[in-house]
Short mmCIF file of C-alpha atoms in Angstrom, two decimals:
data_model
loop_
_atom_site.label_atom_id
_atom_site.label_comp_id
_atom_site.label_asym_id
_atom_site.label_seq_id
_atom_site.Cartn_x
_atom_site.Cartn_y
_atom_site.Cartn_z
CA PRO A 6 20.53 -36.44 18.90
CA PRO A 7 19.68 -33.33 16.83
CA ASP A 8 16.16 -31.91 16.90
CA LEU A 9 14.63 -32.74 13.49
CA SER A 10 11.35 -30.87 13.87
CA PRO A 11 10.23 -29.00 10.68
CA ALA A 12 11.16 -25.66 12.24
CA HIS A 13 14.78 -26.79 12.47
CA THR A 14 15.21 -28.73 9.23
CA GLY A 15 13.90 -26.15 6.77
CA VAL A 16 11.19 -28.61 5.75
CA LEU A 17 7.85 -26.92 5.12
CA GLN A 18 4.71 -29.01 5.38
CA GLU A 19 1.28 -28.38 3.91
CA MET A 20 -1.72 -30.54 4.71
CA VAL A 21 -5.36 -30.52 3.71
CA LYS A 22 -7.81 -32.37 5.92
CA SER A 23 -11.44 -33.11 5.01
CA GLU A 24 -13.96 -34.11 7.67
CA CYS A 25 -17.56 -35.24 7.54
CA HIS A 26 -19.61 -34.98 10.74
CA PHE A 27 -22.79 -37.09 10.72
CA ILE A 28 -25.63 -36.48 13.13
CA ILE A 29 -28.50 -38.99 13.01
CA GLY A 30 -27.24 -40.77 9.91
CA THR A 31 -27.29 -38.42 6.95
CA ASP A 32 -30.13 -36.25 8.29
CA ARG A 33 -27.63 -33.63 9.40
CA VAL A 34 -24.18 -33.57 7.79
CA ARG A 35 -21.43 -31.01 8.24
CA PHE A 36 -18.43 -30.85 5.90
CA MET A 37 -15.16 -29.25 6.98
CA LYS A 38 -12.05 -28.79 4.86
CA ARG A 39 -9.00 -27.50 6.72
CA PHE A 40 -5.83 -26.11 5.13
CA ILE A 41 -2.78 -26.36 7.38
CA TYR A 42 0.72 -25.02 6.78
CA ASN A 43 3.53 -25.88 9.20
CA GLN A 44 1.08 -27.12 11.83
CA GLU A 45 -1.03 -23.94 11.68
CA GLN A 46 -4.51 -23.92 10.20
CA TYR A 47 -4.66 -20.83 8.01
CA VAL A 48 -8.02 -21.21 6.25
CA HIS A 49 -10.99 -23.57 6.38
CA PHE A 50 -14.32 -24.23 4.72
CA ASP A 51 -17.32 -25.05 6.90
CA SER A 52 -20.52 -26.14 5.15
CA ASP A 53 -22.57 -24.72 8.04
CA VAL A 54 -21.10 -21.27 7.28
CA GLY A 55 -21.11 -21.78 3.49
CA HIS A 56 -17.81 -20.08 2.70
CA PHE A 57 -14.09 -20.09 3.48
CA VAL A 58 -12.93 -18.47 6.70
CA GLY A 59 -9.40 -17.19 7.27
CA ASP A 60 -7.81 -18.38 10.49
CA ALA A 61 -4.57 -16.41 10.04
CA LEU A 62 -3.63 -13.18 8.29
CA ASP A 63 -2.51 -14.97 5.11
CA GLY A 64 -5.58 -17.21 5.33
CA GLU A 65 -7.89 -14.19 5.24
CA LYS A 66 -6.43 -13.22 1.86
CA VAL A 67 -6.83 -16.78 0.57
CA ALA A 68 -10.41 -16.94 1.86
CA ARG A 69 -11.35 -13.68 0.14
CA ASN A 70 -9.86 -14.91 -3.13
CA TRP A 71 -11.59 -18.31 -3.02
CA ASN A 72 -14.91 -16.85 -1.84
CA SER A 73 -14.93 -14.48 -4.83
CA ASP A 74 -15.07 -17.37 -7.34
CA PRO A 75 -18.73 -18.49 -7.72
CA GLU A 76 -17.90 -21.78 -9.48
CA TRP A 77 -15.32 -22.76 -6.85
CA MET A 78 -17.77 -21.94 -4.07
CA GLU A 79 -20.55 -23.99 -5.66
CA TYR A 80 -18.15 -26.92 -5.94
CA ARG A 81 -17.26 -26.59 -2.24
CA ARG A 82 -20.89 -26.23 -1.14
CA THR A 83 -21.88 -29.43 -2.96
CA ALA A 84 -19.12 -31.42 -1.23
CA VAL A 85 -21.56 -32.50 1.49
CA GLY A 86 -23.48 -34.63 -0.98
CA ARG A 87 -20.61 -35.55 -3.28
CA HIS A 88 -18.09 -36.41 -0.59
CA CYS A 89 -19.84 -37.05 2.73
CA ARG A 90 -23.18 -38.62 1.86
CA HIS A 91 -21.67 -40.67 -0.97
CA ASN A 92 -18.98 -42.14 1.30
CA TYR A 93 -21.52 -42.71 4.07
CA GLU A 94 -23.63 -44.83 1.72
CA LEU A 95 -20.57 -46.85 0.71
CA SER A 96 -19.53 -47.41 4.34
CA THR A 97 -22.97 -48.25 5.79
CA PRO A 98 -22.74 -52.04 5.20
CA PHE A 99 -19.49 -52.12 7.20
CA LEU A 100 -20.57 -49.99 10.16
CA VAL A 101 -21.14 -51.68 13.50
CA GLU A 102 -24.20 -50.67 15.48
CA CYS A 103 -23.50 -49.88 19.15
#
């Protein structure tokens, strides 16, 4: 059968992945947002760092552009509370204690 991987079909894939890492409930929360193009992460936001970081040459340009917008950065920095802590509170009744 033919190899149908994206590299061979001309299909380009972009994915954005958001992660919340909880340490001791919501006492310590880390938010990560990863931007991936064709299986390569090119830029990410890490709430512990507080800004976008380029992981590839093109990602460095994107990171500089996004980091230069104060409103966009404030929106990203508040994602810990808006996205992570909010969803944690909604999920708490369904979590199983180990």
